[in-house]
Coordinates of C-alpha atoms in Angstrom, one line a residue:
L1 CA 46.7 17.4 -51.1
L2 CA 48.7 16.1 -48.1
L3 CA 46.5 18.1 -45.7
F4 CA 43.3 16.6 -47.2
S5 CA 44.8 13.1 -47.0
L6 CA 45.6 13.5 -43.3
L7 CA 42.1 14.9 -42.7
G8 CA 40.6 11.8 -44.3
L9 CA 42.7 9.5 -42.1
L10 CA 41.5 11.4 -39.0
L11 CA 37.8 11.0 -40.0
T12 CA 38.1 7.3 -40.5
W13 CA 37.2 5.2 -37.4
E14 CA 37.0 1.4 -36.9
G15 CA 36.6 0.8 -40.6
G16 CA 33.7 3.2 -41.0
Q17 CA 33.9 6.2 -43.3
A18 CA 33.1 9.6 -41.6
L19 CA 30.1 11.3 -43.2
V20 CA 30.0 14.6 -41.4
P21 CA 32.9 17.0 -40.9
P22 CA 33.5 18.3 -37.4
S23 CA 32.1 21.7 -38.3
E24 CA 28.7 20.2 -38.8
L25 CA 28.6 18.1 -35.6
K26 CA 27.7 21.2 -33.6
Q27 CA 24.7 21.9 -35.7
M28 CA 23.6 18.3 -35.4
S29 CA 24.1 18.5 -31.6
A30 CA 21.9 21.6 -31.5
A31 CA 19.1 19.9 -33.5
G32 CA 19.2 16.8 -31.2
S33 CA 19.3 19.0 -28.1
K34 CA 16.1 20.8 -29.3
Y35 CA 14.3 17.5 -29.4
I36 CA 15.6 16.6 -25.9
D37 CA 14.5 20.0 -24.6
T38 CA 11.0 19.3 -25.8
E39 CA 11.0 15.9 -24.1
V40 CA 12.3 17.5 -20.8
E41 CA 9.4 20.0 -21.0
N42 CA 6.9 17.2 -21.5
A43 CA 8.4 15.3 -18.6
I44 CA 8.2 18.2 -16.3
N45 CA 4.6 18.7 -17.2
G46 CA 4.1 15.0 -16.5
V47 CA 5.6 15.3 -13.1
K48 CA 3.2 18.3 -12.5
Q49 CA 0.4 15.8 -13.2
M50 CA 1.8 13.5 -10.6
K51 CA 1.9 16.3 -8.1
T52 CA -1.7 17.4 -8.9
L53 CA -2.9 13.8 -8.5
M54 CA -1.1 13.5 -5.2
D55 CA -2.6 16.7 -3.9
K56 CA -6.1 15.5 -4.7
T57 CA -5.3 12.1 -3.0
S58 CA -4.1 14.0 0.1
K59 CA -7.3 15.8 0.4
D60 CA -9.3 12.6 0.0
H61 CA -7.0 11.1 2.7
Q62 CA -7.9 13.9 5.1
A63 CA -11.6 13.2 4.6
M64 CA -10.9 9.5 5.2
L65 CA -9.1 10.4 8.5
H66 CA -12.1 12.4 9.7
N67 CA -14.4 9.4 9.0
L68 CA -12.1 7.0 10.7
E69 CA -11.8 9.2 13.7
E70 CA -15.5 9.5 14.1
T71 CA -16.1 5.8 13.6
K72 CA -13.4 4.9 16.0
R73 CA -14.8 7.2 18.7
R74 CA -18.3 5.8 18.4
K75 CA -17.0 2.2 18.3
E76 CA -15.0 2.9 21.5
E77 CA -18.1 4.4 23.2
A78 CA -20.2 1.3 22.3
V79 CA -17.5 -1.0 23.7
Q80 CA -17.2 1.0 26.9
L81 CA -21.0 0.8 27.3
A82 CA -20.9 -3.0 26.8
R83 CA -18.2 -3.4 29.4
E84 CA -20.1 -1.3 31.9
K85 CA -23.2 -3.4 31.4
E86 CA -21.1 -6.5 31.7
Q87 CA -19.8 -5.2 35.1
Q88 CA -23.2 -4.4 36.3
L89 CA -24.4 -7.9 35.4
A90 CA -21.4 -9.4 37.2
A91 CA -22.4 -7.4 40.3
K92 CA -25.9 -8.8 40.2
Q93 CA -24.8 -12.3 39.4
E94 CA -24.6 -13.2 43.1
V95 CA -28.4 -13.5 43.1
C96 CA -28.1 -16.7 41.0
N97 CA -24.6 -17.5 42.0
K98 CA -25.1 -20.9 43.5
T99 CA -27.0 -22.4 40.6
M100 CA -24.7 -20.9 37.9
L101 CA -21.5 -21.8 39.6
A102 CA -22.5 -25.4 39.9
L103 CA -23.4 -25.6 36.2
W104 CA -20.1 -23.8 35.4
E105 CA -18.0 -26.4 37.2
E106 CA -19.6 -29.1 35.0
C107 CA -19.4 -26.9 31.9
K108 CA -15.7 -26.2 32.0
P109 CA -14.3 -29.7 31.5
C110 CA -16.8 -30.4 28.7
L111 CA -16.0 -27.1 27.0
K112 CA -12.2 -27.7 27.2
H113 CA -12.6 -31.3 25.9
T114 CA -14.8 -30.2 23.0
C115 CA -12.5 -27.4 22.0
M116 CA -9.3 -29.4 22.3
R117 CA -10.8 -32.4 20.4
F118 CA -11.8 -30.0 17.5
Y119 CA -8.3 -28.4 17.6
S120 CA -6.4 -31.7 17.6
R121 CA -8.4 -33.1 14.7
T122 CA -8.3 -29.9 12.7
C123 CA -5.0 -28.1 13.4
H124 CA -1.5 -29.2 12.8
S125 CA 0.5 -28.1 15.9
G126 CA 0.4 -26.4 19.2
S127 CA -2.2 -28.5 21.0
G128 CA -0.3 -28.5 24.3
L129 CA 0.2 -24.7 24.4
V130 CA -3.4 -24.1 23.4
G131 CA -4.6 -26.5 26.1
R132 CA -2.7 -24.7 28.8
Q133 CA -3.9 -21.3 27.6
L134 CA -7.5 -22.5 27.5
E135 CA -7.4 -24.1 31.0
E136 CA -5.9 -20.9 32.4
F137 CA -8.6 -18.8 30.7
L138 CA -11.4 -21.0 32.0
N139 CA -10.0 -21.0 35.6
H140 CA -10.1 -17.2 35.6
S141 CA -13.5 -16.9 34.0
S142 CA -17.0 -17.2 35.4
P143 CA -20.3 -18.5 34.1
L144 CA -21.0 -14.9 33.3
S145 CA -18.7 -15.4 30.3
I146 CA -21.2 -17.9 28.9
W147 CA -24.3 -15.9 29.9
V148 CA -23.3 -12.6 28.3
N149 CA -21.4 -13.7 25.3
G150 CA -18.1 -12.6 26.8
E151 CA -16.0 -13.7 23.8
R152 CA -17.6 -11.0 21.7
I153 CA -16.1 -8.3 23.8
D154 CA -12.7 -10.0 23.8
S155 CA -13.0 -10.4 20.0
L156 CA -13.9 -6.7 19.6
L157 CA -10.9 -5.6 21.7
E158 CA -8.6 -7.9 19.7
R159 CA -10.0 -6.6 16.4
D160 CA -9.4 -3.0 17.7
Q161 CA -5.7 -3.8 18.2
R162 CA -5.4 -5.3 14.7
Q163 CA -7.2 -2.3 13.1
E164 CA -4.9 0.1 14.9
K165 CA -1.9 -1.8 13.4
Q166 CA -3.5 -1.7 10.0
F167 CA -4.1 2.0 10.3
E168 CA -0.5 2.7 11.4
D169 CA 0.8 0.6 8.4
L170 CA -1.5 2.5 6.1
E171 CA -0.3 5.9 7.4
E172 CA 3.3 4.9 7.2
R173 CA 3.0 3.8 3.6
F174 CA 0.9 6.9 2.7
G175 CA 3.6 9.1 4.2
L176 CA 6.2 7.4 2.0
L177 CA 4.0 7.9 -1.0
E178 CA 3.6 11.6 -0.3
D179 CA 7.4 12.0 0.3
G180 CA 8.3 10.1 -2.8
V181 CA 6.1 12.2 -5.1
D182 CA 7.2 15.4 -3.4
D183 CA 10.9 14.5 -3.8
I184 CA 10.4 13.8 -7.5
F185 CA 8.4 17.0 -7.9
Q186 CA 10.9 19.2 -6.0
D187 CA 13.8 17.8 -8.1
S188 CA 11.9 18.5 -11.3
T189 CA 11.2 22.1 -10.3
Q190 CA 14.9 22.5 -9.9
V191 CA 15.4 21.4 -13.5
Y192 CA 12.7 23.8 -14.6
S193 CA 14.1 26.7 -12.6
R194 CA 17.5 26.2 -14.0
M195 CA 16.2 25.8 -17.6
Y196 CA 13.6 28.5 -17.4
P197 CA 15.4 31.0 -19.6
F198 CA 15.3 28.4 -22.4
F199 CA 11.6 27.6 -22.0
Q200 CA 8.5 29.6 -22.8
A201 CA 4.9 28.4 -22.9
P202 CA 3.4 26.0 -21.9
F203 CA 5.2 26.5 -18.6
G204 CA 3.5 29.7 -17.5
G205 CA 1.3 27.9 -15.0
F206 CA 4.0 25.5 -13.6
R207 CA 4.7 27.7 -10.6
E208 CA 1.0 27.7 -9.7
V209 CA 1.6 24.3 -8.3
F210 CA 3.6 25.9 -5.5
R211 CA 1.1 26.7 -2.7
P212 CA 1.0 26.4 1.1
P213 CA 1.1 22.8 2.2
I214 CA -2.1 21.0 3.1
Q215 CA -2.8 20.9 6.8
H216 CA -2.8 17.3 7.8
I217 CA -4.6 15.8 10.7
R218 CA -3.5 12.6 12.3
F219 CA -5.2 11.1 15.3
T220 CA -2.2 8.8 15.8
P221 CA 1.3 10.3 15.2
R222 CA 3.1 9.0 12.1
R223 CA 6.1 7.0 13.0
E224 CA 9.4 8.9 12.3
R225 CA 10.8 8.0 9.0
F226 CA 14.5 7.7 8.2
S227 CA 15.8 10.4 5.8
R228 CA 16.9 8.5 2.7
E229 CA 17.1 8.7 -1.0
L230 CA 13.8 7.5 -2.3
H231 CA 14.4 7.6 -6.0
P232 CA 16.1 4.3 -6.5
F233 CA 13.2 2.6 -4.6
F234 CA 10.5 4.2 -6.9
H235 CA 12.5 3.7 -10.1
H236 CA 12.9 0.0 -9.3
P237 CA 10.6 -1.9 -11.7
H238 CA 9.3 -4.1 -8.9
H239 CA 9.2 -1.6 -6.1
G240 CA 7.3 1.4 -7.2
F241 CA 4.5 3.4 -5.6
H242 CA 2.0 0.5 -6.2
H243 CA 4.2 -1.9 -4.3
L244 CA 3.6 0.1 -1.1
F245 CA -0.1 -0.8 -0.9
Q246 CA -0.4 -4.1 -2.8
P247 CA 0.9 -6.4 0.0
L248 CA -1.1 -4.5 2.6
F249 CA -4.3 -4.7 0.6
E250 CA -3.8 -8.5 0.2
M251 CA -3.2 -8.9 3.9
T252 CA -6.3 -6.9 4.7
Q253 CA -8.4 -9.0 2.4
R254 CA -7.2 -12.2 4.2
M255 CA -8.0 -10.6 7.6
M256 CA -11.5 -9.6 6.4
E257 CA -12.1 -13.2 5.4
E258 CA -11.0 -14.5 8.7
A259 CA -13.0 -12.0 10.7
Q260 CA -16.2 -12.6 8.7
G261 CA -16.0 -16.2 7.8
G262 CA -14.0 -18.0 10.4
W263 CA -16.0 -18.5 13.6
E264 CA -19.3 -17.6 12.1
R265 CA -19.2 -20.7 9.9
S266 CA -17.8 -22.9 12.7
L267 CA -20.8 -22.6 15.0
G268 CA -23.0 -25.7 15.3
G269 CA -21.5 -27.7 12.6
F270 CA -18.0 -29.0 13.4
A271 CA -18.3 -32.0 11.0
S272 CA -18.7 -29.7 8.0
E273 CA -15.6 -27.7 9.1
Y274 CA -13.4 -30.8 8.9
Q275 CA -14.1 -30.8 5.1
N276 CA -13.1 -27.2 4.5
S277 CA -9.4 -26.6 4.9
S278 CA -9.7 -22.9 4.3
N279 CA -12.1 -22.4 7.2
D280 CA -10.1 -24.8 9.3
R281 CA -7.0 -22.6 9.1
M282 CA -9.1 -19.6 10.2
V283 CA -10.5 -21.5 13.2
C284 CA -7.1 -22.7 14.2
R285 CA -5.7 -19.2 14.1
E286 CA -8.7 -17.9 16.1
I287 CA -8.2 -20.5 18.9
R288 CA -4.4 -19.9 19.1
R289 CA -4.9 -16.1 19.3
N290 CA -7.9 -16.0 21.7
S291 CA -8.9 -18.8 24.1
A292 CA -12.2 -17.0 24.6
G293 CA -13.1 -18.3 21.1
C294 CA -13.8 -21.7 22.6
L295 CA -16.8 -20.3 24.4
R296 CA -18.5 -20.4 21.0
M297 CA -18.6 -24.2 21.4
R298 CA -20.9 -23.9 24.4
D299 CA -23.8 -25.3 22.5
E300 CA -22.0 -28.7 22.3
C301 CA -22.1 -29.1 26.1
E302 CA -25.4 -29.6 27.9
K303 CA -24.3 -27.9 31.2
C304 CA -23.1 -24.9 29.3
R305 CA -26.5 -24.6 27.5
E306 CA -28.2 -24.8 30.9
I307 CA -26.3 -21.7 32.0
L308 CA -27.9 -19.8 29.2
N309 CA -31.3 -20.9 30.4
V310 CA -30.9 -19.8 34.0
D311 CA -33.6 -17.2 34.6
C312 CA -32.8 -14.7 37.3
Q313 CA -35.7 -12.4 36.4
Q314 CA -37.8 -13.5 39.3
T315 CA -35.2 -12.5 41.8
D316 CA -33.8 -9.5 39.9
P317 CA -35.9 -8.2 37.0
D318 CA -33.2 -5.6 36.1
Q319 CA -31.0 -8.4 34.8
S320 CA -33.1 -9.0 31.7
Q321 CA -32.9 -5.3 30.8
L322 CA -29.2 -5.2 31.4
R323 CA -28.7 -8.2 29.1
E324 CA -30.7 -6.4 26.4
Q325 CA -28.7 -3.3 26.8
L326 CA -25.4 -5.3 26.7
E327 CA -26.6 -7.0 23.5
D328 CA -27.5 -3.7 21.9
A329 CA -24.1 -2.2 22.8
L330 CA -22.3 -5.2 21.3
H331 CA -24.3 -5.0 18.1
L332 CA -23.5 -1.3 17.8
A333 CA -19.8 -1.9 18.5
E334 CA -19.6 -4.7 15.9
R335 CA -21.4 -2.5 13.4
F336 CA -18.8 0.3 13.8
T337 CA -16.0 -2.2 13.8
R338 CA -17.2 -3.5 10.4
H339 CA -17.6 0.1 9.2
Y340 CA -14.0 0.9 10.2
D341 CA -12.8 -2.1 8.3
D342 CA -14.8 -1.0 5.2
L343 CA -13.3 2.5 5.4
L344 CA -9.7 1.1 5.6
R345 CA -10.4 -1.3 2.8
A346 CA -12.0 1.3 0.6
F347 CA -9.1 3.7 1.0
Q348 CA -6.6 0.9 0.3
A349 CA -8.5 0.1 -2.9
E350 CA -8.3 3.7 -3.9
M351 CA -4.6 3.7 -3.2
L352 CA -4.1 0.7 -5.4
N353 CA -5.8 2.6 -8.3
T354 CA -4.0 5.9 -7.6
T355 CA -0.5 4.3 -7.2
S356 CA -1.0 2.4 -10.4
I357 CA -1.5 5.7 -12.2
L358 CA 1.4 7.3 -10.4
D359 CA 3.7 4.4 -11.4
Q360 CA 2.7 4.8 -15.0
L361 CA 3.4 8.6 -14.9
N362 CA 6.6 8.0 -13.0
R363 CA 7.9 5.5 -15.6
Q364 CA 7.0 7.9 -18.3
F365 CA 8.2 11.2 -16.8
G366 CA 10.0 10.6 -13.5
W367 CA 13.4 10.3 -15.2
V368 CA 13.5 14.1 -15.5
S369 CA 14.0 14.4 -11.7
R370 CA 17.4 12.8 -12.0
L371 CA 18.6 15.9 -13.9
A372 CA 18.3 18.0 -10.8
N373 CA 22.0 18.1 -10.1
L374 CA 23.0 18.1 -13.8
T375 CA 24.7 21.2 -15.2
Q376 CA 23.6 21.9 -18.8
G377 CA 26.4 22.8 -21.2
S378 CA 26.2 25.8 -23.5
D379 CA 25.8 23.5 -26.5
G380 CA 22.7 21.7 -25.0
F381 CA 22.0 18.3 -23.4
L382 CA 23.0 16.1 -26.4
Q383 CA 26.5 16.1 -28.0
V384 CA 27.3 14.3 -31.3
T385 CA 30.9 13.2 -31.5
T386 CA 31.1 11.1 -34.6
V387 CA 28.9 10.1 -37.6
L388 CA 30.2 7.1 -39.5
S389 CA 29.0 5.1 -42.5
K390 CA 29.0 1.4 -41.5
A391 CA 30.3 -1.3 -43.8
P392 CA 27.9 -2.3 -46.7
N393 CA 25.4 -5.0 -46.1
L394 CA 26.9 -8.1 -47.7
E395 CA 23.4 -9.7 -48.2
D396 CA 22.2 -6.6 -50.1
P397 CA 25.2 -4.6 -51.4
S398 CA 22.9 -2.2 -53.3
A399 CA 21.2 -1.0 -50.1
P400 CA 22.6 2.1 -48.6
P401 CA 24.8 1.3 -45.5
D402 CA 23.5 2.2 -42.1
T403 CA 24.9 5.1 -40.2
Q404 CA 26.6 4.8 -36.8
V405 CA 26.3 7.8 -34.6
T406 CA 28.1 8.3 -31.2
V407 CA 26.5 10.7 -28.8
Q408 CA 26.6 11.7 -25.2
L409 CA 23.3 12.6 -23.5
F410 CA 23.2 14.4 -20.2
D411 CA 25.9 12.8 -17.9
S412 CA 25.7 9.3 -19.4
E413 CA 28.6 7.4 -21.0
P414 CA 29.0 7.8 -24.8
L415 CA 26.3 5.8 -26.8
S416 CA 26.8 4.2 -30.2
L417 CA 23.5 4.3 -32.1
T418 CA 22.5 3.1 -35.5
V419 CA 20.3 4.9 -38.1
P420 CA 18.9 3.1 -41.2
G421 CA 21.0 4.0 -44.3
D422 CA 17.9 5.3 -46.2
I423 CA 17.7 8.3 -43.9
S424 CA 20.3 10.9 -44.7
W425 CA 22.1 12.7 -41.9
E426 CA 20.8 16.0 -43.5
D427 CA 17.2 14.7 -43.1
P428 CA 15.5 16.4 -40.0
R429 CA 14.3 12.9 -39.0
F430 CA 17.9 11.8 -38.6
M431 CA 18.7 13.7 -35.4
E432 CA 15.1 13.2 -34.1
M433 CA 15.7 9.4 -34.4
V434 CA 19.1 9.7 -32.8
A435 CA 17.8 11.8 -29.9
E436 CA 14.9 9.5 -29.4
Q437 CA 17.1 6.4 -29.2
A438 CA 19.6 8.1 -26.9
L439 CA 16.8 9.3 -24.5
Q440 CA 15.3 5.8 -24.4
H441 CA 18.7 4.3 -23.5
Y442 CA 19.0 6.9 -20.7
K443 CA 15.6 6.1 -19.3
E444 CA 16.4 2.4 -19.2

């Protein structure tokens, strides 16, 4: 009798009455661990889905690189041809040199005044700096800049630099995406390999994922990345896979709007531009970046327009043909530039969709990768330490009291969970509910 009294005292904790003797706790732990084992299996299969999706995305990425490389090559050939035709025209310019130079000297001050007046009325700051840059540009330019649309070549070269930066950013982020998914997958395979004796089907095909790595082509080397733990980054609710490409895509959209809508809408209608603040910002940025953009305002100055009307065909018929060839080369280069933009934008849009799916899969299954360094005990992943009957509900004394269960899952701190009193601890649903709650806490 004394022995049973002492046992009763030992099984009472914080005012709750123990419902399960210690001898039964091990069986409850085994039942809960069985549920956890199934969830670990499902999570490993989920990570396998992530890896499969990433492999397909990598193949698509290689096809995109081939298209970008070909487009870049043809664009550069067209720009080089345009520059050659420009140089040939410059060499022949001496035939009409006297007339064009005289017009150019009268064109320059009008062009500068027109551009600076527009800038000072429209833009908020930097007039002095822009004025000095423009004056230096005009002093080093020739009437040929007006005659052959010289600003188009400058714009193409500038756009090429910006595209190169976009591409490098895209490659860097794609590399982080590949590394992140690969790290999660490799850690998950460690969990699988260690637990393989406990698991049978459906894991027969899991090892099929291991295959020789895809051979990647890169026509610019990816910048060296620091070796670091990626999991905290990708488990952060606001900094997952999707976060890699969302800011880049938004920035690209803005750049597309500037390139397509800024200067094209500013030609020949300055008054309307004053009423459109969005276009104004684009024009201001264009002038600050490239003084050659002011050449687009040549139609506002009579002497500049007269340069366009100078006809050198009588003294040198080849000039008309050269101008046509230059125009054709510029059109071709601009077309390939737009196509390159479209390819980058299409791939980024695909990445937004793919990373959104990867984020969903990672939130659902990625937690299993954190078990890579965990040693599974002989009694399973989940250990039940106490099962107590809580105090009766004062509002409804007739209702069965809830049950408080203390468990330890994986390497977490002990968790205190509550099961509704109408579910007996002998009911199979009891430990399933406990294990489900414990796993949810662990994921969070």
